Amino acid sequence: MQRRSFVKGLLAVGAASGFRLPLASAANYQGKLYVFVQADGGWDPTSFCDPKTNTAGEPVINHWAGKDDIRQAGNIRYAPFANNQTFFDKYYQRMLVVNGVDAQTNSHSAGIVHNWSGRISEGYPTTTALLAASHGVGLSMPYLSFGGFSNTAGVAVFTRLRSARDIRNIARPDLYKGDPEYYPYFPKEDWEILQRHREETLVRVASAPNLLPRAARNRELFSASLTQDATEGLRAYADMIPPEDELKETEGAFDHRSDLKLQAQLAVLAFKARVAVSADLYLGGFDTHSKHDRDHSWLLANLTDSVDFLWDYAELHGVADRMVVVMGSDFGRTNHYNAGGGKDHWPIGSFIVMEKHKSWTNRVVGETDELHFARKINPRTLQRDDASGTLIYPKHIHKALRRYLGIENTSGSLRFPFHNTEDLALFT
């Protein structure tokens, strides 16, 4: 009875309750697909894409620098740490690194909001949400979130997704565990009653007069969610998901666990099924106040292995040529170790943007000094300019992404502008 009540309630309240049913059919969307990978906790760029060796007379910044040198793939320098060499050697030709990004904070809450919305205080949506609002209209689940910061500011709705079973259950609520291998959960007569209830609810909701704008929008979402095309779109996605033994398993070491490869798998299949256009992937644990080298080595390796899997899986399913991947974190880590062998919070971080076959890749923009302090750049030439340049802030990254990805002048972006922000020619 509990599951029957749940499904009946699900059909009755739908989007108005905040639970996301499909918005409409899986449209014939052929544009770009967007993945934002959030390395939560504050990664260490000096052991990744902004490598730093030790400076005489200063505390040790990296232990690896005592026995190895900075390496380079194409035009991109990287640290000989974790699994970096494999990652950068394979992907430097589709990679733009932006170093010296000043989050202006050592606070996780502010750093997360700032780096993923472009504004240090709450209220702005993620770029992932703006992309879904612009390019995902009519799709079943335009914006997927697997964790982390996913504020929409009302421009879109996101679907929180962590389990393949959830998709199967929602797509086929009439079957036990959503699996056709099992017996029907509902007798035929009960399922017909639920379907009649759905139709009656649609008629009642459609005829409600004088709704306020928000209620009218909820009615639109609710009505669209129950169309036959909408449910078929979601079922197509559920049918693409492989059986449990073919899904990527959670990986772990020390105190860390990661299902990042599973997230990548589910996102790629949603893109292939044309039910989503954007996704936030999430890996936590980077707040390494102790045992920094041990933990960061595993975390960075898992991060790059998972992004590698994302690209390979996207190739397998025919969507890699349309995909844009953005990697970032809350901020960076201090330019020295603390007494516990960890590193604390540091406001200077990096972003990596990836896409295939683009002229703006195999480049590094932004600069930090030998102790990982950000330097100013000329916004036009992107070269160091200590006298009259600007520091790079997250707003510069998001403004440039909005322009490059074609959403700068959409209603959603215009509601949340970046005033007094220089245009950085990152994608030329």
CSV table of N, CA, C and O in Angstrom, one decimal, residues 11-90:
chain,number,residue,atom,x,y,z
A,11,LEU,N,1.6,11.1,-9.1
A,11,LEU,CA,0.9,11.5,-10.3
A,11,LEU,C,0.0,12.7,-10.0
A,11,LEU,O,-0.2,13.5,-10.8
A,12,ALA,N,-0.4,12.8,-8.7
A,12,ALA,CA,-1.3,13.9,-8.4
A,12,ALA,C,-0.6,15.3,-8.2
A,12,ALA,O,-1.2,16.3,-8.4
A,13,VAL,N,0.6,15.2,-7.7
A,13,VAL,CA,1.2,16.5,-7.3
A,13,VAL,C,2.4,16.9,-8.3
A,13,VAL,O,2.6,18.1,-8.5
A,14,GLY,N,3.1,15.9,-8.8
A,14,GLY,CA,4.1,16.2,-9.8
A,14,GLY,C,5.0,17.3,-9.5
A,14,GLY,O,5.5,17.5,-8.4
A,15,ALA,N,5.1,18.2,-10.5
A,15,ALA,CA,6.1,19.3,-10.4
A,15,ALA,C,5.7,20.3,-9.4
A,15,ALA,O,6.5,21.0,-8.8
A,16,ALA,N,4.4,20.4,-9.1
A,16,ALA,CA,4.0,21.4,-8.1
A,16,ALA,C,4.6,21.1,-6.7
A,16,ALA,O,4.8,22.0,-5.9
A,17,SER,N,4.9,19.9,-6.4
A,17,SER,CA,5.5,19.5,-5.1
A,17,SER,C,7.0,19.7,-5.1
A,17,SER,O,7.6,19.5,-4.1
A,18,GLY,N,7.6,19.9,-6.3
A,18,GLY,CA,9.1,19.9,-6.3
A,18,GLY,C,9.7,18.7,-6.8
A,18,GLY,O,10.9,18.6,-7.1
A,19,PHE,N,8.9,17.6,-6.9
A,19,PHE,CA,9.5,16.3,-7.4
A,19,PHE,C,9.5,16.3,-8.9
A,19,PHE,O,8.4,16.7,-9.5
A,20,ARG,N,10.6,16.0,-9.5
A,20,ARG,CA,10.7,16.2,-11.0
A,20,ARG,C,10.2,15.0,-11.8
A,20,ARG,O,10.9,14.0,-11.8
A,21,LEU,N,9.1,15.1,-12.4
A,21,LEU,CA,8.7,14.2,-13.4
A,21,LEU,C,9.2,14.8,-14.8
A,21,LEU,O,9.6,15.9,-14.8
A,22,PRO,N,9.2,14.0,-15.9
A,22,PRO,CA,9.7,14.5,-17.1
A,22,PRO,C,8.8,15.7,-17.6
A,22,PRO,O,7.6,15.7,-17.4
A,23,LEU,N,9.5,16.7,-18.2
A,23,LEU,CA,8.8,17.9,-18.6
A,23,LEU,C,8.1,17.7,-19.9
A,23,LEU,O,7.0,18.2,-20.1
A,24,ALA,N,8.7,17.0,-20.8
A,24,ALA,CA,8.1,16.8,-22.1
A,24,ALA,C,8.8,15.7,-22.8
A,24,ALA,O,9.7,15.0,-22.2
A,25,SER,N,8.5,15.4,-24.1
A,25,SER,CA,9.2,14.3,-24.8
A,25,SER,C,10.7,14.6,-25.0
A,25,SER,O,11.1,15.8,-24.9
A,26,ALA,N,11.4,13.6,-25.3
A,26,ALA,CA,12.8,13.7,-25.6
A,26,ALA,C,13.0,14.4,-27.0
A,26,ALA,O,12.8,13.7,-28.0
A,27,ALA,N,13.2,15.7,-27.0
A,27,ALA,CA,13.2,16.4,-28.3
A,27,ALA,C,14.4,16.0,-29.1
A,27,ALA,O,15.4,15.4,-28.6
A,28,ASN,N,14.4,16.4,-30.3
A,28,ASN,CA,15.5,16.1,-31.3
A,28,ASN,C,16.6,17.1,-31.1
A,28,ASN,O,17.0,17.8,-32.1
A,29,TYR,N,17.1,17.3,-29.9
A,29,TYR,CA,18.2,18.2,-29.6
A,29,TYR,C,19.5,17.7,-30.2
A,29,TYR,O,19.9,16.6,-29.9
A,30,GLN,N,20.2,18.6,-31.0
A,30,GLN,CA,21.4,18.2,-31.6
A,30,GLN,C,22.6,19.1,-31.2
A,30,GLN,O,23.7,19.0,-31.8
A,31,GLY,N,22.4,20.0,-30.2
A,31,GLY,CA,23.4,20.9,-29.8
A,31,GLY,C,24.4,20.3,-28.9
A,31,GLY,O,24.5,19.1,-28.7
A,32,LYS,N,25.2,21.2,-28.2
A,32,LYS,CA,26.2,20.8,-27.3
A,32,LYS,C,25.6,20.3,-26.0
A,32,LYS,O,24.5,20.5,-25.6
A,33,LEU,N,26.5,19.5,-25.4
A,33,LEU,CA,26.1,18.8,-24.1
A,33,LEU,C,27.2,19.3,-23.1
A,33,LEU,O,28.4,19.3,-23.4
A,34,TYR,N,26.8,19.5,-21.8
A,34,TYR,CA,27.6,20.2,-20.9
A,34,TYR,C,27.8,19.4,-19.6
A,34,TYR,O,26.8,19.0,-19.0
A,35,VAL,N,29.0,19.2,-19.2
A,35,VAL,CA,29.3,18.5,-17.9
A,35,VAL,C,30.2,19.4,-17.1
A,35,VAL,O,31.3,19.8,-17.5
A,36,PHE,N,29.8,19.7,-15.9
A,36,PHE,CA,30.6,20.5,-14.9
A,36,PHE,C,31.0,19.5,-13.8
A,36,PHE,O,30.1,18.9,-13.1
A,37,VAL,N,32.3,19.4,-13.6
A,37,VAL,CA,32.8,18.4,-12.6
A,37,VAL,C,33.3,19.2,-11.4
A,37,VAL,O,34.2,19.9,-11.5
A,38,GLN,N,32.6,19.0,-10.3
A,38,GLN,CA,32.9,19.7,-9.0
A,38,GLN,C,33.8,18.9,-8.1
A,38,GLN,O,33.3,17.9,-7.6
A,39,ALA,N,35.0,19.3,-8.0
A,39,ALA,CA,36.0,18.7,-7.1
A,39,ALA,C,35.8,19.4,-5.7
A,39,ALA,O,36.5,20.4,-5.5
A,40,ASP,N,35.0,18.9,-4.9
A,40,ASP,CA,34.5,19.6,-3.7
A,40,ASP,C,35.5,19.5,-2.6
A,40,ASP,O,36.0,18.4,-2.3
A,41,GLY,N,35.7,20.6,-1.9
A,41,GLY,CA,36.6,20.7,-0.7
A,41,GLY,C,37.8,21.5,-0.9
A,41,GLY,O,38.5,21.9,0.1
A,42,GLY,N,38.2,21.8,-2.2
A,42,GLY,CA,39.3,22.7,-2.4
A,42,GLY,C,40.5,21.8,-2.9
A,42,GLY,O,41.3,21.3,-2.1
A,43,TRP,N,40.6,21.7,-4.2
A,43,TRP,CA,41.8,20.9,-4.7
A,43,TRP,C,43.0,21.7,-4.7
A,43,TRP,O,43.0,22.9,-4.4
A,44,ASP,N,44.2,21.0,-5.0
A,44,ASP,CA,45.5,21.7,-4.9
A,44,ASP,C,46.0,21.8,-6.4
A,44,ASP,O,46.6,20.9,-6.9
A,45,PRO,N,45.8,23.0,-7.0
A,45,PRO,CA,46.4,23.2,-8.3
A,45,PRO,C,47.9,23.0,-8.4
A,45,PRO,O,48.4,22.7,-9.5
A,46,THR,N,48.6,23.3,-7.3
A,46,THR,CA,50.1,23.2,-7.4
A,46,THR,C,50.6,21.8,-7.5
A,46,THR,O,51.7,21.5,-7.9
A,47,SER,N,49.7,20.8,-7.3
A,47,SER,CA,50.0,19.4,-7.6
A,47,SER,C,49.2,18.9,-8.7
A,47,SER,O,49.1,17.6,-8.9
A,48,PHE,N,48.7,19.8,-9.5
A,48,PHE,CA,47.8,19.4,-10.7
A,48,PHE,C,48.2,20.2,-11.9
A,48,PHE,O,49.2,19.9,-12.6
A,49,CYS,N,47.4,21.3,-12.2
A,49,CYS,CA,47.5,22.0,-13.4
A,49,CYS,C,48.3,23.3,-13.3
A,49,CYS,O,48.5,24.0,-14.3
A,50,ASP,N,48.7,23.7,-12.1
A,50,ASP,CA,49.5,24.9,-11.9
A,50,ASP,C,50.7,24.5,-11.0
A,50,ASP,O,50.8,25.0,-9.8
A,51,PRO,N,51.6,23.7,-11.5
A,51,PRO,CA,52.6,23.1,-10.6
A,51,PRO,C,53.6,24.0,-10.1
A,51,PRO,O,54.0,25.0,-10.7
A,52,LYS,N,54.0,23.8,-8.8
A,52,LYS,CA,55.0,24.6,-8.1
A,52,LYS,C,56.0,23.8,-7.5
A,52,LYS,O,55.7,22.8,-6.8
A,53,THR,N,57.3,24.2,-7.7
A,53,THR,CA,58.4,23.5,-7.0
A,53,THR,C,58.7,24.4,-5.8
A,53,THR,O,58.2,25.4,-5.6
A,54,ASN,N,59.7,23.9,-5.0
A,54,ASN,CA,60.0,24.6,-3.8
A,54,ASN,C,60.9,25.8,-4.0
A,54,ASN,O,61.8,25.8,-4.9
A,55,THR,N,60.8,26.8,-3.2
A,55,THR,CA,61.6,28.0,-3.3
A,55,THR,C,62.5,28.1,-2.1
A,55,THR,O,62.1,27.9,-0.9
A,56,ALA,N,63.8,28.4,-2.3
A,56,ALA,CA,64.8,28.5,-1.3
A,56,ALA,C,64.4,29.6,-0.3
A,56,ALA,O,63.9,30.6,-0.6
A,57,GLY,N,64.5,29.2,1.0
A,57,GLY,CA,64.1,30.1,2.1
A,57,GLY,C,62.6,30.2,2.4
A,57,GLY,O,62.2,30.9,3.3
A,58,GLU,N,61.8,29.4,1.7
A,58,GLU,CA,60.4,29.3,1.9
A,58,GLU,C,60.0,27.9,2.4
A,58,GLU,O,60.7,27.0,2.1
A,59,PRO,N,58.9,27.8,3.1
A,59,PRO,CA,58.4,26.4,3.5
A,59,PRO,C,58.2,25.6,2.3
A,59,PRO,O,58.0,26.1,1.2
A,60,VAL,N,58.3,24.3,2.5
A,60,VAL,CA,58.1,23.3,1.4
A,60,VAL,C,56.7,23.4,0.9
A,60,VAL,O,55.7,23.4,1.6
A,61,ILE,N,56.5,23.6,-0.4
A,61,ILE,CA,55.2,23.7,-1.0
A,61,ILE,C,54.7,22.4,-1.5
A,61,ILE,O,53.5,22.1,-1.4
A,62,ASN,N,55.6,21.6,-2.0
A,62,ASN,CA,55.2,20.2,-2.5
A,62,ASN,C,56.4,19.2,-2.2
A,62,ASN,O,57.5,19.5,-2.7
A,63,HIS,N,56.1,18.1,-1.7
A,63,HIS,CA,57.1,17.1,-1.4
A,63,HIS,C,57.5,16.4,-2.7
A,63,HIS,O,58.7,16.1,-2.8
A,64,TRP,N,56.7,16.3,-3.7
A,64,TRP,CA,57.1,15.7,-5.0
A,64,TRP,C,58.2,16.5,-5.6
A,64,TRP,O,59.0,16.0,-6.4
A,65,ALA,N,58.2,17.8,-5.3
A,65,ALA,CA,59.2,18.7,-6.0
A,65,ALA,C,60.7,18.4,-5.5
A,65,ALA,O,61.6,18.8,-6.2
A,66,GLY,N,60.8,17.7,-4.4
A,66,GLY,CA,62.1,17.3,-4.0
A,66,GLY,C,62.8,16.2,-4.7
A,66,GLY,O,64.0,15.9,-4.6
A,67,LYS,N,62.0,15.5,-5.6
A,67,LYS,CA,62.5,14.3,-6.3
A,67,LYS,C,62.1,14.3,-7.8
A,67,LYS,O,62.5,13.4,-8.5
A,68,ASP,N,61.4,15.3,-8.2
A,68,ASP,CA,61.0,15.3,-9.6
A,68,ASP,C,60.8,16.7,-10.1
A,68,ASP,O,60.7,17.6,-9.3
A,69,ASP,N,60.7,16.8,-11.4
A,69,ASP,CA,60.5,18.1,-12.1
A,69,ASP,C,59.2,18.3,-12.7
A,69,ASP,O,58.5,17.3,-13.0
A,70,ILE,N,58.8,19.5,-12.9
A,70,ILE,CA,57.5,19.8,-13.6
A,70,ILE,C,57.6,19.3,-15.0
A,70,ILE,O,58.6,19.3,-15.7
A,71,ARG,N,56.5,18.7,-15.4
A,71,ARG,CA,56.4,18.1,-16.8
A,71,ARG,C,55.4,18.9,-17.6
A,71,ARG,O,54.7,19.8,-17.2
A,72,GLN,N,55.5,18.6,-18.9
A,72,GLN,CA,54.7,19.4,-19.9
A,72,GLN,C,54.1,18.5,-21.0
A,72,GLN,O,54.8,17.6,-21.5
A,73,ALA,N,52.8,18.7,-21.3
A,73,ALA,CA,52.2,18.1,-22.4
A,73,ALA,C,51.7,19.2,-23.4
A,73,ALA,O,50.9,20.0,-23.0
A,74,GLY,N,52.3,19.2,-24.6
A,74,GLY,CA,51.9,20.4,-25.4
A,74,GLY,C,52.4,21.7,-24.8
A,74,GLY,O,53.5,21.8,-24.4
A,75,ASN,N,51.4,22.6,-24.6
A,75,ASN,CA,51.7,23.9,-24.0
A,75,ASN,C,51.3,23.9,-22.5
A,75,ASN,O,51.4,25.0,-21.9
A,76,ILE,N,50.9,22.8,-22.0
A,76,ILE,CA,50.4,22.8,-20.6
A,76,ILE,C,51.3,22.1,-19.7
A,76,ILE,O,51.7,20.9,-19.9
A,77,ARG,N,51.7,22.8,-18.6
A,77,ARG,CA,52.6,22.2,-17.6
A,77,ARG,C,51.7,21.6,-16.5
A,77,ARG,O,50.6,22.1,-16.2
A,78,TYR,N,52.2,20.5,-16.0
A,78,TYR,CA,51.5,19.8,-14.9
A,78,TYR,C,52.5,19.2,-13.9
A,78,TYR,O,53.7,19.0,-14.2
A,79,ALA,N,52.0,18.8,-12.8
A,79,ALA,CA,52.8,18.3,-11.7
A,79,ALA,C,52.9,16.8,-11.9
A,79,ALA,O,52.0,16.1,-12.3
A,80,PRO,N,54.1,16.2,-11.6
A,80,PRO,CA,54.4,14.8,-11.7
A,80,PRO,C,53.8,14.1,-10.4
A,80,PRO,O,54.5,13.6,-9.6
A,81,PHE,N,52.5,14.0,-10.4
A,81,PHE,CA,51.8,13.6,-9.1
A,81,PHE,C,50.6,12.8,-9.5
A,81,PHE,O,50.0,13.1,-10.6
A,82,ALA,N,50.2,11.9,-8.7
A,82,ALA,CA,48.9,11.2,-8.9
A,82,ALA,C,49.0,10.5,-10.3
A,82,ALA,O,50.0,10.0,-10.7
A,83,ASN,N,47.9,10.6,-11.1
A,83,ASN,CA,47.9,10.1,-12.4
A,83,ASN,C,47.9,11.2,-13.5
A,83,ASN,O,47.4,11.0,-14.6
A,84,ASN,N,48.5,12.3,-13.1
A,84,ASN,CA,48.5,13.5,-14.0
A,84,ASN,C,49.1,13.2,-15.4
A,84,ASN,O,48.5,13.7,-16.4
A,85,GLN,N,50.2,12.5,-15.4
A,85,GLN,CA,50.9,12.3,-16.7
A,85,GLN,C,50.0,11.7,-17.8
A,85,GLN,O,49.8,12.1,-18.9
A,86,THR,N,49.3,10.6,-17.4
A,86,THR,CA,48.4,9.9,-18.3
A,86,THR,C,47.3,10.8,-18.7
A,86,THR,O,46.9,10.8,-19.9
A,87,PHE,N,46.7,11.6,-17.8
A,87,PHE,CA,45.6,12.5,-18.2
A,87,PHE,C,46.0,13.6,-19.1
A,87,PHE,O,45.4,13.8,-20.1
A,88,PHE,N,47.1,14.3,-18.8
A,88,PHE,CA,47.5,15.5,-19.6
A,88,PHE,C,48.1,15.0,-20.9
A,88,PHE,O,47.8,15.7,-21.9
A,89,ASP,N,48.8,13.9,-20.9
A,89,ASP,CA,49.3,13.5,-22.2
A,89,ASP,C,48.2,13.1,-23.2
A,89,ASP,O,48.3,13.3,-24.4
A,90,LYS,N,47.1,12.5,-22.6
A,90,LYS,CA,46.0,12.1,-23.5
A,90,LYS,C,45.1,13.3,-23.9
A,90,LYS,O,44.6,13.3,-25.1
